[in-house]
Short mmCIF file of the C-alpha atoms (twelve columns), coordinates in Angstrom:
data_MODEL
# 
_entry.id   MODEL 
# 
loop_
_atom_site.group_PDB 
_atom_site.id 
_atom_site.type_symbol 
_atom_site.label_atom_id 
_atom_site.label_alt_id 
_atom_site.label_comp_id 
_atom_site.label_asym_id 
_atom_site.label_seq_id 
_atom_site.Cartn_x 
_atom_site.Cartn_y 
_atom_site.Cartn_z 
_atom_site.pdbx_PDB_model_num 
ATOM 1   C CA . UNK A 1   5.470   -4.284  11.673  1 
ATOM 2   C CA . UNK A 2   3.304   -6.605  9.590   1 
ATOM 3   C CA . UNK A 3   -0.459  -6.401  10.110  1 
ATOM 4   C CA . UNK A 4   -3.021  -8.439  8.173   1 
ATOM 5   C CA . UNK A 5   -5.384  -6.455  5.901   1 
ATOM 6   C CA . UNK A 6   -8.483  -7.521  7.850   1 
ATOM 7   C CA . UNK A 7   -6.867  -6.270  11.062  1 
ATOM 8   C CA . UNK A 8   -5.912  -2.990  9.395   1 
ATOM 9   C CA . UNK A 9   -9.530  -2.420  8.469   1 
ATOM 10  C CA . UNK A 10  -10.620 -3.217  12.026  1 
ATOM 11  C CA . UNK A 11  -8.062  -0.762  13.430  1 
ATOM 12  C CA . UNK A 12  -9.354  1.901   11.060  1 
ATOM 13  C CA . UNK A 13  -12.908 1.246   12.293  1 
ATOM 14  C CA . UNK A 14  -11.777 1.389   15.927  1 
ATOM 15  C CA . UNK A 15  -12.565 -2.272  16.605  1 
ATOM 16  C CA . UNK A 16  -8.930  -3.253  17.307  1 
ATOM 17  C CA . UNK A 17  -6.441  -1.197  19.285  1 
ATOM 18  C CA . UNK A 18  -3.925  -3.811  20.454  1 
ATOM 19  C CA . UNK A 19  -1.434  -6.169  18.859  1 
ATOM 20  C CA . UNK A 20  0.820   -8.746  20.485  1 
ATOM 21  C CA . UNK A 21  4.169   -9.695  18.996  1 
ATOM 22  C CA . UNK A 22  7.003   -12.086 19.788  1 
ATOM 23  C CA . UNK A 23  10.118  -10.002 19.161  1 
ATOM 24  C CA . UNK A 24  13.717  -10.302 20.275  1 
ATOM 25  C CA . UNK A 25  13.584  -6.533  20.880  1 
ATOM 26  C CA . UNK A 26  11.018  -3.760  20.354  1 
ATOM 27  C CA . UNK A 27  10.581  -3.029  16.635  1 
ATOM 28  C CA . UNK A 28  8.537   0.147   17.152  1 
ATOM 29  C CA . UNK A 29  8.267   2.822   19.831  1 
ATOM 30  C CA . UNK A 30  5.524   5.063   21.149  1 
ATOM 31  C CA . UNK A 31  4.792   7.676   18.505  1 
ATOM 32  C CA . UNK A 32  5.916   5.546   15.566  1 
ATOM 33  C CA . UNK A 33  3.637   6.169   12.569  1 
ATOM 34  C CA . UNK A 34  3.055   3.269   10.212  1 
ATOM 35  C CA . UNK A 35  1.959   3.807   6.626   1 
ATOM 36  C CA . UNK A 36  -0.461  1.099   5.588   1 
ATOM 37  C CA . UNK A 37  -2.995  0.324   2.875   1 
ATOM 38  C CA . UNK A 38  -5.782  1.897   4.983   1 
ATOM 39  C CA . UNK A 39  -3.881  5.004   6.043   1 
ATOM 40  C CA . UNK A 40  -1.535  5.919   8.867   1 
ATOM 41  C CA . UNK A 41  -1.457  4.069   12.193  1 
ATOM 42  C CA . UNK A 42  0.175   5.456   15.328  1 
ATOM 43  C CA . UNK A 43  1.803   3.343   18.027  1 
ATOM 44  C CA . UNK A 44  0.414   4.415   21.410  1 
ATOM 45  C CA . UNK A 45  2.042   1.831   23.693  1 
ATOM 46  C CA . UNK A 46  4.939   -0.643  23.660  1 
ATOM 47  C CA . UNK A 47  5.468   -2.838  26.707  1 
ATOM 48  C CA . UNK A 48  7.098   -6.187  27.365  1 
ATOM 49  C CA . UNK A 49  4.661   -8.393  29.290  1 
ATOM 50  C CA . UNK A 50  4.330   -11.904 30.646  1 
ATOM 51  C CA . UNK A 51  1.972   -14.260 28.778  1 
ATOM 52  C CA . UNK A 52  0.359   -15.051 32.126  1 
ATOM 53  C CA . UNK A 53  -1.050  -11.507 32.270  1 
ATOM 54  C CA . UNK A 54  -3.114  -11.918 29.093  1 
ATOM 55  C CA . UNK A 55  -6.866  -11.694 29.583  1 
ATOM 56  C CA . UNK A 56  -9.965  -12.197 27.439  1 
ATOM 57  C CA . UNK A 57  -10.326 -8.432  27.048  1 
ATOM 58  C CA . UNK A 58  -6.837  -8.286  25.518  1 
ATOM 59  C CA . UNK A 59  -7.844  -10.947 22.992  1 
ATOM 60  C CA . UNK A 60  -10.967 -9.003  22.010  1 
ATOM 61  C CA . UNK A 61  -9.025  -5.768  21.610  1 
ATOM 62  C CA . UNK A 62  -6.478  -7.597  19.416  1 
ATOM 63  C CA . UNK A 63  -9.170  -9.090  17.180  1 
ATOM 64  C CA . UNK A 64  -8.681  -12.688 18.343  1 
ATOM 65  C CA . UNK A 65  -11.702 -14.946 18.631  1 
ATOM 66  C CA . UNK A 66  -10.772 -15.951 22.184  1 
ATOM 67  C CA . UNK A 67  -7.975  -15.839 24.732  1 
ATOM 68  C CA . UNK A 68  -7.090  -19.415 23.788  1 
ATOM 69  C CA . UNK A 69  -6.804  -18.446 20.123  1 
ATOM 70  C CA . UNK A 70  -4.526  -15.531 20.997  1 
ATOM 71  C CA . UNK A 71  -2.252  -17.724 23.106  1 
ATOM 72  C CA . UNK A 72  -2.064  -20.328 20.350  1 
ATOM 73  C CA . UNK A 73  -1.076  -17.645 17.852  1 
ATOM 74  C CA . UNK A 74  1.721   -16.505 20.158  1 
ATOM 75  C CA . UNK A 75  2.979   -20.007 20.971  1 
ATOM 76  C CA . UNK A 76  5.130   -20.507 17.890  1 
ATOM 77  C CA . UNK A 77  7.976   -18.274 19.129  1 
ATOM 78  C CA . UNK A 78  7.684   -18.861 22.839  1 
ATOM 79  C CA . UNK A 79  11.435  -18.395 23.325  1 
ATOM 80  C CA . UNK A 80  11.123  -14.695 22.455  1 
ATOM 81  C CA . UNK A 81  9.807   -11.912 24.711  1 
ATOM 82  C CA . UNK A 82  6.158   -10.928 24.328  1 
ATOM 83  C CA . UNK A 83  5.301   -7.306  23.576  1 
ATOM 84  C CA . UNK A 84  1.982   -5.530  23.869  1 
ATOM 85  C CA . UNK A 85  1.577   -2.818  21.206  1 
ATOM 86  C CA . UNK A 86  -1.151  -0.179  21.335  1 
ATOM 87  C CA . UNK A 87  -2.373  1.119   17.974  1 
ATOM 88  C CA . UNK A 88  -4.746  3.785   16.728  1 
ATOM 89  C CA . UNK A 89  -5.849  5.010   13.328  1 
ATOM 90  C CA . UNK A 90  -4.194  8.387   12.750  1 
ATOM 91  C CA . UNK A 91  -5.859  9.346   9.464   1 
ATOM 92  C CA . UNK A 92  -5.286  9.009   5.730   1 
ATOM 93  C CA . UNK A 93  -1.827  8.853   4.198   1 
ATOM 94  C CA . UNK A 94  -1.089  12.432  3.156   1 
ATOM 95  C CA . UNK A 95  0.651   11.124  0.033   1 
ATOM 96  C CA . UNK A 96  -2.760  9.953   -1.186  1 
ATOM 97  C CA . UNK A 97  -4.069  13.496  -0.833  1 
ATOM 98  C CA . UNK A 98  -0.928  15.041  -2.308  1 
ATOM 99  C CA . UNK A 99  -0.931  12.999  -5.517  1 
ATOM 100 C CA . UNK A 100 -4.406  14.312  -6.423  1 
ATOM 101 C CA . UNK A 101 -3.259  17.909  -5.938  1 
ATOM 102 C CA . UNK A 102 -2.199  19.557  -9.200  1 
ATOM 103 C CA . UNK A 103 0.732   21.887  -8.455  1 
ATOM 104 C CA . UNK A 104 0.782   25.546  -9.441  1 
ATOM 105 C CA . UNK A 105 3.634   26.954  -11.533 1 
ATOM 106 C CA . UNK A 106 5.768   27.996  -8.560  1 
ATOM 107 C CA . UNK A 107 5.401   24.564  -6.980  1 
ATOM 108 C CA . UNK A 108 6.289   22.861  -10.274 1 
ATOM 109 C CA . UNK A 109 9.494   24.886  -10.248 1 
ATOM 110 C CA . UNK A 110 10.262  23.658  -6.733  1 
ATOM 111 C CA . UNK A 111 9.581   20.043  -7.707  1 
ATOM 112 C CA . UNK A 112 11.736  20.191  -10.830 1 
ATOM 113 C CA . UNK A 113 14.535  21.691  -8.754  1 
ATOM 114 C CA . UNK A 114 14.227  18.771  -6.337  1 
ATOM 115 C CA . UNK A 115 14.344  16.305  -9.251  1 
ATOM 116 C CA . UNK A 116 17.494  17.972  -10.570 1 
ATOM 117 C CA . UNK A 117 19.135  17.652  -7.151  1 
ATOM 118 C CA . UNK A 118 18.273  13.945  -7.030  1 
ATOM 119 C CA . UNK A 119 19.838  13.476  -10.457 1 
ATOM 120 C CA . UNK A 120 22.963  15.400  -9.522  1 
ATOM 121 C CA . UNK A 121 23.457  13.296  -6.378  1 
ATOM 122 C CA . UNK A 122 22.906  9.920   -8.092  1 
ATOM 123 C CA . UNK A 123 26.071  7.844   -8.476  1 
ATOM 124 C CA . UNK A 124 24.635  6.138   -11.554 1 
ATOM 125 C CA . UNK A 125 23.656  9.340   -13.302 1 
ATOM 126 C CA . UNK A 126 20.321  11.109  -13.852 1 
ATOM 127 C CA . UNK A 127 17.258  8.890   -13.453 1 
ATOM 128 C CA . UNK A 128 14.210  10.942  -12.464 1 
ATOM 129 C CA . UNK A 129 12.887  11.919  -15.910 1 
ATOM 130 C CA . UNK A 130 13.484  8.478   -17.416 1 
ATOM 131 C CA . UNK A 131 11.611  6.909   -14.508 1 
ATOM 132 C CA . UNK A 132 8.661   9.270   -14.780 1 
ATOM 133 C CA . UNK A 133 8.528   8.742   -18.548 1 
ATOM 134 C CA . UNK A 134 8.560   4.949   -18.457 1 
ATOM 135 C CA . UNK A 135 5.870   4.789   -15.752 1 
ATOM 136 C CA . UNK A 136 3.770   7.232   -17.752 1 
ATOM 137 C CA . UNK A 137 4.198   5.191   -20.948 1 
ATOM 138 C CA . UNK A 138 3.739   1.781   -19.297 1 
ATOM 139 C CA . UNK A 139 1.320   1.936   -16.353 1 
ATOM 140 C CA . UNK A 140 0.445   -1.330  -14.575 1 
ATOM 141 C CA . UNK A 141 3.714   -2.968  -15.686 1 
ATOM 142 C CA . UNK A 142 5.812   -4.881  -13.120 1 
ATOM 143 C CA . UNK A 143 8.837   -3.129  -11.654 1 
ATOM 144 C CA . UNK A 144 11.338  -5.811  -12.843 1 
ATOM 145 C CA . UNK A 145 10.234  -5.271  -16.446 1 
ATOM 146 C CA . UNK A 146 10.507  -1.495  -16.212 1 
ATOM 147 C CA . UNK A 147 13.892  -1.729  -14.499 1 
ATOM 148 C CA . UNK A 148 15.207  -4.132  -17.138 1 
ATOM 149 C CA . UNK A 149 14.147  -1.780  -19.921 1 
ATOM 150 C CA . UNK A 150 16.098  1.009   -18.237 1 
ATOM 151 C CA . UNK A 151 19.075  -1.280  -17.574 1 
ATOM 152 C CA . UNK A 152 18.788  -0.845  -13.809 1 
ATOM 153 C CA . UNK A 153 18.701  -3.306  -10.887 1 
ATOM 154 C CA . UNK A 154 15.121  -3.857  -9.762  1 
ATOM 155 C CA . UNK A 155 15.687  -3.008  -6.092  1 
ATOM 156 C CA . UNK A 156 17.475  0.211   -7.003  1 
ATOM 157 C CA . UNK A 157 14.665  1.159   -9.386  1 
ATOM 158 C CA . UNK A 158 11.971  0.467   -6.776  1 
ATOM 159 C CA . UNK A 159 13.882  2.494   -4.181  1 
ATOM 160 C CA . UNK A 160 13.954  5.488   -6.508  1 
ATOM 161 C CA . UNK A 161 10.265  5.159   -7.396  1 
ATOM 162 C CA . UNK A 162 9.528   5.361   -3.656  1 
ATOM 163 C CA . UNK A 163 11.305  8.729   -3.594  1 
ATOM 164 C CA . UNK A 164 8.965   9.988   -6.301  1 
ATOM 165 C CA . UNK A 165 5.986   8.539   -4.434  1 
ATOM 166 C CA . UNK A 166 6.958   10.529  -1.323  1 
ATOM 167 C CA . UNK A 167 6.336   13.690  -3.340  1 
ATOM 168 C CA . UNK A 168 3.011   12.393  -4.661  1 
ATOM 169 C CA . UNK A 169 4.266   11.936  -8.233  1 
ATOM 170 C CA . UNK A 170 3.604   8.200   -8.584  1 
ATOM 171 C CA . UNK A 171 1.074   5.707   -7.316  1 
ATOM 172 C CA . UNK A 172 1.722   2.027   -6.550  1 
ATOM 173 C CA . UNK A 173 -0.881  -0.335  -7.995  1 
ATOM 174 C CA . UNK A 174 -1.592  -3.995  -7.296  1 
ATOM 175 C CA . UNK A 175 0.904   -4.658  -10.084 1 
ATOM 176 C CA . UNK A 176 3.156   -1.854  -11.264 1 
ATOM 177 C CA . UNK A 177 2.707   1.890   -11.006 1 
ATOM 178 C CA . UNK A 178 1.108   4.872   -12.675 1 
ATOM 179 C CA . UNK A 179 1.732   8.596   -12.537 1 
ATOM 180 C CA . UNK A 180 -0.588  10.556  -10.306 1 
ATOM 181 C CA . UNK A 181 -2.354  13.650  -11.652 1 
ATOM 182 C CA . UNK A 182 0.396   15.580  -9.873  1 
ATOM 183 C CA . UNK A 183 3.096   13.530  -11.584 1 
ATOM 184 C CA . UNK A 184 1.482   13.958  -15.007 1 
ATOM 185 C CA . UNK A 185 1.441   17.732  -14.531 1 
ATOM 186 C CA . UNK A 186 5.112   17.794  -13.564 1 
ATOM 187 C CA . UNK A 187 6.163   15.583  -16.490 1 
ATOM 188 C CA . UNK A 188 4.152   17.729  -18.903 1 
ATOM 189 C CA . UNK A 189 5.981   20.776  -17.572 1 
ATOM 190 C CA . UNK A 190 9.304   19.049  -18.218 1 
ATOM 191 C CA . UNK A 191 8.579   17.495  -21.624 1 
ATOM 192 C CA . UNK A 192 5.500   19.265  -22.921 1 
ATOM 193 C CA . UNK A 193 1.890   18.032  -22.922 1 
ATOM 194 C CA . UNK A 194 1.214   14.582  -24.363 1 
ATOM 195 C CA . UNK A 195 -1.723  12.410  -25.305 1 
ATOM 196 C CA . UNK A 196 -2.615  9.832   -22.657 1 
ATOM 197 C CA . UNK A 197 -5.189  7.112   -22.374 1 
ATOM 198 C CA . UNK A 198 -8.072  8.274   -20.195 1 
ATOM 199 C CA . UNK A 199 -7.691  7.125   -16.612 1 
ATOM 200 C CA . UNK A 200 -9.789  4.129   -15.750 1 
ATOM 201 C CA . UNK A 201 -12.774 5.346   -13.727 1 
ATOM 202 C CA . UNK A 202 -13.260 3.687   -10.376 1 
ATOM 203 C CA . UNK A 203 -11.154 2.436   -7.485  1 
ATOM 204 C CA . UNK A 204 -8.000  0.489   -8.416  1 
ATOM 205 C CA . UNK A 205 -7.721  -3.079  -7.162  1 
ATOM 206 C CA . UNK A 206 -6.133  -3.125  -3.705  1 
ATOM 207 C CA . UNK A 207 -2.488  -4.170  -3.575  1 
ATOM 208 C CA . UNK A 208 -3.315  -6.609  -0.779  1 
ATOM 209 C CA . UNK A 209 -5.038  -9.075  -3.127  1 
ATOM 210 C CA . UNK A 210 -1.657  -10.182 -4.458  1 
ATOM 211 C CA . UNK A 211 -0.134  -10.452 -7.909  1 
ATOM 212 C CA . UNK A 212 -1.655  -13.826 -8.976  1 
ATOM 213 C CA . UNK A 213 -5.203  -12.661 -8.271  1 
ATOM 214 C CA . UNK A 214 -4.552  -9.290  -9.882  1 
ATOM 215 C CA . UNK A 215 -3.265  -10.929 -13.062 1 
ATOM 216 C CA . UNK A 216 -6.315  -13.217 -13.203 1 
ATOM 217 C CA . UNK A 217 -8.698  -10.283 -12.781 1 
ATOM 218 C CA . UNK A 218 -6.916  -8.108  -15.302 1 
ATOM 219 C CA . UNK A 219 -7.075  -10.954 -17.837 1 
ATOM 220 C CA . UNK A 220 -10.864 -10.502 -17.699 1 
ATOM 221 C CA . UNK A 221 -10.504 -6.718  -17.951 1 
ATOM 222 C CA . UNK A 222 -11.395 -6.276  -14.274 1 
ATOM 223 C CA . UNK A 223 -9.193  -3.398  -13.165 1 
ATOM 224 C CA . UNK A 224 -11.274 -1.722  -10.474 1 
ATOM 225 C CA . UNK A 225 -13.431 -2.634  -7.500  1 
ATOM 226 C CA . UNK A 226 -16.434 -1.395  -9.421  1 
ATOM 227 C CA . UNK A 227 -15.615 -3.960  -12.137 1 
ATOM 228 C CA . UNK A 228 -15.316 -6.723  -9.521  1 
ATOM 229 C CA . UNK A 229 -18.680 -5.782  -7.981  1 
ATOM 230 C CA . UNK A 230 -20.395 -6.885  -11.194 1 
ATOM 231 C CA . UNK A 231 -19.214 -10.468 -10.651 1 
ATOM 232 C CA . UNK A 232 -20.436 -13.205 -8.348  1 
ATOM 233 C CA . UNK A 233 -17.960 -14.307 -5.707  1 
ATOM 234 C CA . UNK A 234 -18.420 -17.935 -6.771  1 
ATOM 235 C CA . UNK A 235 -17.442 -17.095 -10.362 1 
ATOM 236 C CA . UNK A 236 -14.341 -15.219 -9.238  1 
ATOM 237 C CA . UNK A 237 -13.395 -18.136 -6.982  1 
ATOM 238 C CA . UNK A 238 -13.263 -20.368 -10.063 1 
ATOM 239 C CA . UNK A 239 -10.437 -18.285 -11.564 1 
ATOM 240 C CA . UNK A 240 -6.923  -19.663 -11.298 1 
ATOM 241 C CA . UNK A 241 -4.979  -17.446 -8.897  1 
ATOM 242 C CA . UNK A 242 -7.997  -16.049 -7.057  1 
ATOM 243 C CA . UNK A 243 -8.033  -17.880 -3.740  1 
ATOM 244 C CA . UNK A 244 -10.029 -17.451 -0.535  1 
ATOM 245 C CA . UNK A 245 -7.611  -14.916 0.952   1 
ATOM 246 C CA . UNK A 246 -7.738  -12.721 -2.156  1 
ATOM 247 C CA . UNK A 247 -11.543 -12.942 -2.196  1 
ATOM 248 C CA . UNK A 248 -11.760 -11.962 1.470   1 
ATOM 249 C CA . UNK A 249 -9.511  -8.962  0.840   1 
ATOM 250 C CA . UNK A 250 -11.572 -7.963  -2.173  1 
ATOM 251 C CA . UNK A 251 -14.696 -8.301  -0.029  1 
ATOM 252 C CA . UNK A 252 -13.213 -6.050  2.649   1 
ATOM 253 C CA . UNK A 253 -12.231 -3.442  0.066   1 
ATOM 254 C CA . UNK A 254 -15.680 -3.571  -1.549  1 
ATOM 255 C CA . UNK A 255 -17.433 -3.205  1.805   1 
ATOM 256 C CA . UNK A 256 -15.297 -0.184  2.667   1 
ATOM 257 C CA . UNK A 257 -16.766 1.556   -0.380  1 
ATOM 258 C CA . UNK A 258 -20.343 0.357   0.128   1 
ATOM 259 C CA . UNK A 259 -20.049 -2.304  -2.563  1 
ATOM 260 C CA . UNK A 260 -20.357 -6.090  -2.592  1 
ATOM 261 C CA . UNK A 261 -20.058 -9.051  -4.936  1 
ATOM 262 C CA . UNK A 262 -22.968 -9.417  -7.334  1 
ATOM 263 C CA . UNK A 263 -24.429 -12.450 -5.541  1 
ATOM 264 C CA . UNK A 264 -24.283 -10.938 -2.058  1 
# 
């Protein structure tokens, strides 16, 4: 279920608790938990309704500017049934908490055992250590480039990285990945400690800004929201690849952390 970043933030703040979708069939059910960039959302209601039952209060609860605006947004697929979906913010993604947790020796043993089982079950042969190593050596590098270096199909590589992310070992960035503190500890236990560049202080750029904007910001050595907050919005808008949508999403992410563009 796709939800725009601005709506995700509003759901997290409790300002939106409804969504309306034109689906051929229900895509979620009551109790479904959705992992998003702002945390976990829970589906509290799914009901097929008639467009004639929509009211202004529904539009407000869905974040639409008016009932007319909501109906216009739903008009493009009028041949499909209309579903009303209740949503609530259910808390942070536990993977975000897990990746900052450094495992003790007994837990490292459990994790390495799990990695060995993944390798043993893989039709293409062991992959877990090579994947951890290449992400550790090349953070912020696009998945297709990492996959090509390993001689693996990109989709297969990304699928396996998601398995590592489920255990809090990796972190997805706006472009590419990096090992979490948890992942670094596990890899050091497997291979021995190694020298690493210090982690960039600050909050990584949100993935929702998109790859073109991320590349433009990184070209100016802007890798975190704290870096972005030192720039005027108008100056960032002049960069190729940084459009209005990316700026709005940066603004939302800055505001969430009590920051703003330099000119605001």
